[in-house]
Amino acid sequence: MRIPLSWLREFAQVPAEATAEDVMAELVKVGLEEEAVHRPTDTIRGPIVVGQVLSIVKEPQTNGKTINWCQVRVVPEGQQQTLTGEGIDPSGVQGIICGAHNFVEGDKVVVTLPGAVLPGDFHISARKTYGHLSAGMIASVRELGIGEDHDGILVLSRIGLDPEPGTDAMELLGLYDQAAEINVTPDRSYCFSIRGVAREYAHATGTEFTDPVSKVHAPQVLSGGYGVKLNDDAPIYGKPGCDRFVARTVRGVDATRPTPPWMTSRLRLAGIRSISLPVDISNYVMLELGQPNHCYDLDKLSGDIVVRRATAGEKITTLDDKERTLDAEDLLITDASGPIGIAGVMGGAHTEVSDSTTSVLVEAAHFDEVSIARSRRRHKLPSEASKRFERGVDWQVADVAAQRVVDLLVELAGGTADEAGTDVGTAPDVVIIELPAGYAAARIGIDFTEDHIVTSLEDLGAVVETSAAGHTVTAPSWRNDLETKDDLTEEIARLVGYDKIPATLPVAPPGRGLTRVQQQRRRLIQALADAGLTEVLAYPFVSKAANDTFGVPAEGAARAALKLANPISEEHGFLRTSILPGLIEVAKRNHSRGFRDLALFEAGLVFLPGERLGTASIPPLGAKPSDEVLDALYDGVPDQPLHLAAVLTGHDSPAAPGHAPRAWDWADALDIARVAGDVLGVDLVVTQGRHQAFHPGRAAQIALRTGEVVGYAGELHPKLLAAYDMPARSVALELNADALFEAAADVIVARHISTYPVATQDVALVVPQDVPAGEVLTALREGAGELLEDVALFDVYAGKGIEDGKKSLAFSLRFRADDRTLTADEASAAREGAVAAAHERFGAVQR
């Protein structure tokens, strides 16, 4: 909404020196949002004055054009020029070349003197042209930036002006005015008017507000006017499409009279172009009072006006000369000839006011917000009227707006108003709200005084009755957003001042904080970041092929996945069942842009649908569903565990003099999995694994001690890397983080650190080739007993000296006691127990 300041000053006490920025700063205090400033003087500067054409000499040119060599007086007759500047003649008469021919000697025009600047940064100066020194320009409305007419220059008598030569034309045409543009939220429709914004400005500044309604004297009762019937046989949600229709008649109108410059200036600043006097008056009143209205050519109407719903397929040609096919929900204004307007949206072309119009029927009606909004959207026909109606208009102001239009038609168009008029409809029930004592203070946190509450609500225009229990508030008719005690509380806080609300942080009750799972998740992500990996976020949308490859270990096994109803692209039409596809895409994109050494990870949800998805019906609105209904809803939601995945490509560090970087390998992927287990206090079991997305011989299965498989790690399959155009030997891992969280102890207890020395012994065991080293290591750990602190595999050998089908596994065993220094015999005994367990389980023999 654009607010011309000169207009606002009529109803609010805006200081004469206040700028649009000053006005917006005040309006922000009461919750309105500033948008922009519209100031003609930002693009146009004087001297621009009124001139009178003294003589015109027509001079044909060789190019076929005829130019006018004009002498124009730009000061009152008998006076000398007081303006100075290069090209300004002291005599007060300027010689000017002009190519337009729509004026004659004696006409008063707008002259831009040398030194002036017009829109488009067009500087005016004296220049030699067509054999003359042209010192200035006679301007058109387009050149002045006040209209689109460029066919000829602006003759002031044609817009009803007869000023003295030398008069400041910028002031005459309202070019010193400026407008503040604000954003109006949908709940404050009354601010789509000068009336509403002036009231808000008065609230913000604590100054007096003059209601423009008080300046209009409308009859208390209207009767005997044009016949109008309200006939809505299919109301939406049971609410009539029109509940008030006011009609007034003005005869003897001269529709060809020019619109006064003060009105066109305000309309232009408000963002509405001037069309004709009756239309301009209609728009002016809409902007001033917030009540849309419409003028019909009375002589083109036939029979009574009937407001009704359309018949499906019915047609109308609207004012924009487009034929529209109507819907049965559309609310129409009709007469005996058929539809003459889409109610609250746009009038019909058949009854449009034209230059030949002499009698005008003025309509000011109140329409249902839902009906207007649906018609506007259905026909893609936004208008200033529909913008207001669909947000809500004051029911009580319709007769005042009609009277205001009538008064202006009489004053400016020379018409005569009929005393008779029409006012049909039923007033809505007033909205009465109970505001308990102390309610506003408890909600806002300010101890509002009685005066604060009563004054704020009365400033809104509400009627307030006070009792010991609180306040009974009758909401004003223009505030259809006030319905509950919370609405009133918000208004009190807004008018008292948001800056008065204390900024007090609530004190968290003891014993609260992050949940156990939240703490575990943070520790896990932080540990991987500390290990040098970079966290990324990939899209959760993948292809079916990606889910089939990464979602199940066995090739060809079916993977249930959720298909998106409206995917961004058909190539990514499923929700992920594994994080690795998206993570590999991120790595591939970085690799294609020259980033070859990558260590990326992501912690995110995967989507694993069960046998049941969704529910047969949706619970009704307005009531909390029962526990059984909620349980059924949750049962239809797919399982969404948190997974952790990482992808490593290239090398672990940049190359440098004296340093050869090491390529990432499968052992690094396993190390990351072990880091995840260590930080959560979960003991992971690593064994040889098989997964279709990983290398057949360089993949590990990761499980808990209970045997539950929680993930895979290792080198990605060479065919998959080739398909994704990824570097060979890239490695990855994926873990079910939720399973790790569940297996983790609630409290991780640090192991006692013994101060006694360690005893180290090595053992090399020969076992069958197919025996996993991890299982041998487990057997050693179990057989060594409580003295064993650590056991690690450090060598695998098969070849000369080792029987075919066998391999040698070399382990380092560390023994330590908490209370003494171990003897060699004690360490050796523990070692022999470990070897015995391996021999019993796998037939292992020492080398």
PDB file of N, CA and C in Angstrom, residues 53 55-56 58 68 70 72 96 98-109 138 152-155 158:
ATOM      1  N   VAL A  53       2.433  30.512 -24.382  1.00  0.00           N
ATOM      2  CA  VAL A  53       2.953  30.603 -25.744  1.00  0.00           C
ATOM      3  C   VAL A  53       2.552  31.936 -26.347  1.00  0.00           C
ATOM      4  N   SER A  55       4.049  33.180 -29.419  1.00  0.00           N
ATOM      5  CA  SER A  55       4.005  33.084 -30.882  1.00  0.00           C
ATOM      6  C   SER A  55       4.519  31.728 -31.317  1.00  0.00           C
ATOM      7  N   ILE A  56       4.030  31.299 -32.486  1.00  0.00           N
ATOM      8  CA  ILE A  56       4.450  30.033 -33.075  1.00  0.00           C
ATOM      9  C   ILE A  56       4.751  30.290 -34.541  1.00  0.00           C
ATOM     10  N   LYS A  58       5.859  28.241 -37.847  1.00  0.00           N
ATOM     11  CA  LYS A  58       6.020  26.881 -38.361  1.00  0.00           C
ATOM     12  C   LYS A  58       7.080  26.904 -39.454  1.00  0.00           C
ATOM     13  N   ASN A  68       8.085  23.851 -34.804  1.00  0.00           N
ATOM     14  CA  ASN A  68       7.539  25.127 -34.337  1.00  0.00           C
ATOM     15  C   ASN A  68       8.626  25.909 -33.608  1.00  0.00           C
ATOM     16  N   CYS A  70       8.959  28.648 -31.172  1.00  0.00           N
ATOM     17  CA  CYS A  70       8.015  29.263 -30.242  1.00  0.00           C
ATOM     18  C   CYS A  70       8.708  30.282 -29.354  1.00  0.00           C
ATOM     19  N   VAL A  72       7.985  31.798 -25.703  1.00  0.00           N
ATOM     20  CA  VAL A  72       7.167  31.420 -24.552  1.00  0.00           C
ATOM     21  C   VAL A  72       7.533  32.303 -23.368  1.00  0.00           C
ATOM     22  N   ILE A  96      12.037  28.486 -27.958  1.00  0.00           N
ATOM     23  CA  ILE A  96      12.057  27.028 -27.804  1.00  0.00           C
ATOM     24  C   ILE A  96      11.592  26.374 -29.096  1.00  0.00           C
ATOM     25  N   CYS A  98       9.886  23.168 -30.810  1.00  0.00           N
ATOM     26  CA  CYS A  98       8.964  22.111 -30.381  1.00  0.00           C
ATOM     27  C   CYS A  98       8.415  21.407 -31.612  1.00  0.00           C
ATOM     28  N   GLY A  99       8.393  20.058 -31.548  1.00  0.00           N
ATOM     29  CA  GLY A  99       7.900  19.276 -32.681  1.00  0.00           C
ATOM     30  C   GLY A  99       6.432  18.931 -32.583  1.00  0.00           C
ATOM     31  N   ALA A 100       5.796  19.177 -31.439  1.00  0.00           N
ATOM     32  CA  ALA A 100       4.379  18.857 -31.269  1.00  0.00           C
ATOM     33  C   ALA A 100       3.514  19.957 -31.874  1.00  0.00           C
ATOM     34  N   HIS A 101       2.259  19.599 -32.225  1.00  0.00           N
ATOM     35  CA  HIS A 101       1.380  20.566 -32.891  1.00  0.00           C
ATOM     36  C   HIS A 101       0.011  20.625 -32.237  1.00  0.00           C
ATOM     37  N   ASN A 102      -0.093  20.207 -30.971  1.00  0.00           N
ATOM     38  CA  ASN A 102      -1.406  20.157 -30.326  1.00  0.00           C
ATOM     39  C   ASN A 102      -1.668  21.380 -29.455  1.00  0.00           C
ATOM     40  N   PHE A 103      -1.014  22.499 -29.721  1.00  0.00           N
ATOM     41  CA  PHE A 103      -1.225  23.713 -28.932  1.00  0.00           C
ATOM     42  C   PHE A 103      -1.203  24.909 -29.875  1.00  0.00           C
ATOM     43  N   VAL A 104      -1.735  26.030 -29.362  1.00  0.00           N
ATOM     44  CA  VAL A 104      -1.815  27.250 -30.168  1.00  0.00           C
ATOM     45  C   VAL A 104      -1.292  28.417 -29.331  1.00  0.00           C
ATOM     46  N   GLU A 105      -1.176  29.555 -29.978  1.00  0.00           N
ATOM     47  CA  GLU A 105      -0.738  30.764 -29.271  1.00  0.00           C
ATOM     48  C   GLU A 105      -1.731  31.090 -28.161  1.00  0.00           C
ATOM     49  N   GLY A 106      -1.200  31.454 -27.026  1.00  0.00           N
ATOM     50  CA  GLY A 106      -2.020  31.770 -25.860  1.00  0.00           C
ATOM     51  C   GLY A 106      -2.167  30.630 -24.881  1.00  0.00           C
ATOM     52  N   ASP A 107      -1.874  29.377 -25.327  1.00  0.00           N
ATOM     53  CA  ASP A 107      -1.972  28.237 -24.419  1.00  0.00           C
ATOM     54  C   ASP A 107      -0.909  28.324 -23.328  1.00  0.00           C
ATOM     55  N   LYS A 108      -1.293  27.845 -22.147  1.00  0.00           N
ATOM     56  CA  LYS A 108      -0.335  27.752 -21.048  1.00  0.00           C
ATOM     57  C   LYS A 108       0.155  26.308 -20.948  1.00  0.00           C
ATOM     58  N   VAL A 109       1.467  26.170 -20.887  1.00  0.00           N
ATOM     59  CA  VAL A 109       2.109  24.863 -20.966  1.00  0.00           C
ATOM     60  C   VAL A 109       3.149  24.753 -19.861  1.00  0.00           C
ATOM     61  N   ILE A 138       9.213  22.377 -24.083  1.00  0.00           N
ATOM     62  CA  ILE A 138       7.806  22.314 -23.701  1.00  0.00           C
ATOM     63  C   ILE A 138       7.466  20.838 -23.530  1.00  0.00           C
ATOM     64  N   GLY A 152       1.367  14.591 -27.562  1.00  0.00           N
ATOM     65  CA  GLY A 152       1.508  16.042 -27.628  1.00  0.00           C
ATOM     66  C   GLY A 152       1.884  16.589 -26.274  1.00  0.00           C
ATOM     67  N   ILE A 153       2.165  17.906 -26.248  1.00  0.00           N
ATOM     68  CA  ILE A 153       2.596  18.506 -24.996  1.00  0.00           C
ATOM     69  C   ILE A 153       1.388  18.711 -24.075  1.00  0.00           C
ATOM     70  N   LEU A 154       1.646  18.959 -22.791  1.00  0.00           N
ATOM     71  CA  LEU A 154       0.607  19.132 -21.793  1.00  0.00           C
ATOM     72  C   LEU A 154       0.089  20.565 -21.832  1.00  0.00           C
ATOM     73  N   VAL A 155      -1.171  20.728 -22.265  1.00  0.00           N
ATOM     74  CA  VAL A 155      -1.823  22.038 -22.255  1.00  0.00           C
ATOM     75  C   VAL A 155      -2.630  22.121 -20.965  1.00  0.00           C
ATOM     76  N   ARG A 158      -6.515  22.115 -20.490  1.00  0.00           N
ATOM     77  CA  ARG A 158      -7.247  20.876 -20.749  1.00  0.00           C
ATOM     78  C   ARG A 158      -7.358  20.005 -19.500  1.00  0.00           C
TER      79      ARG A 158
END
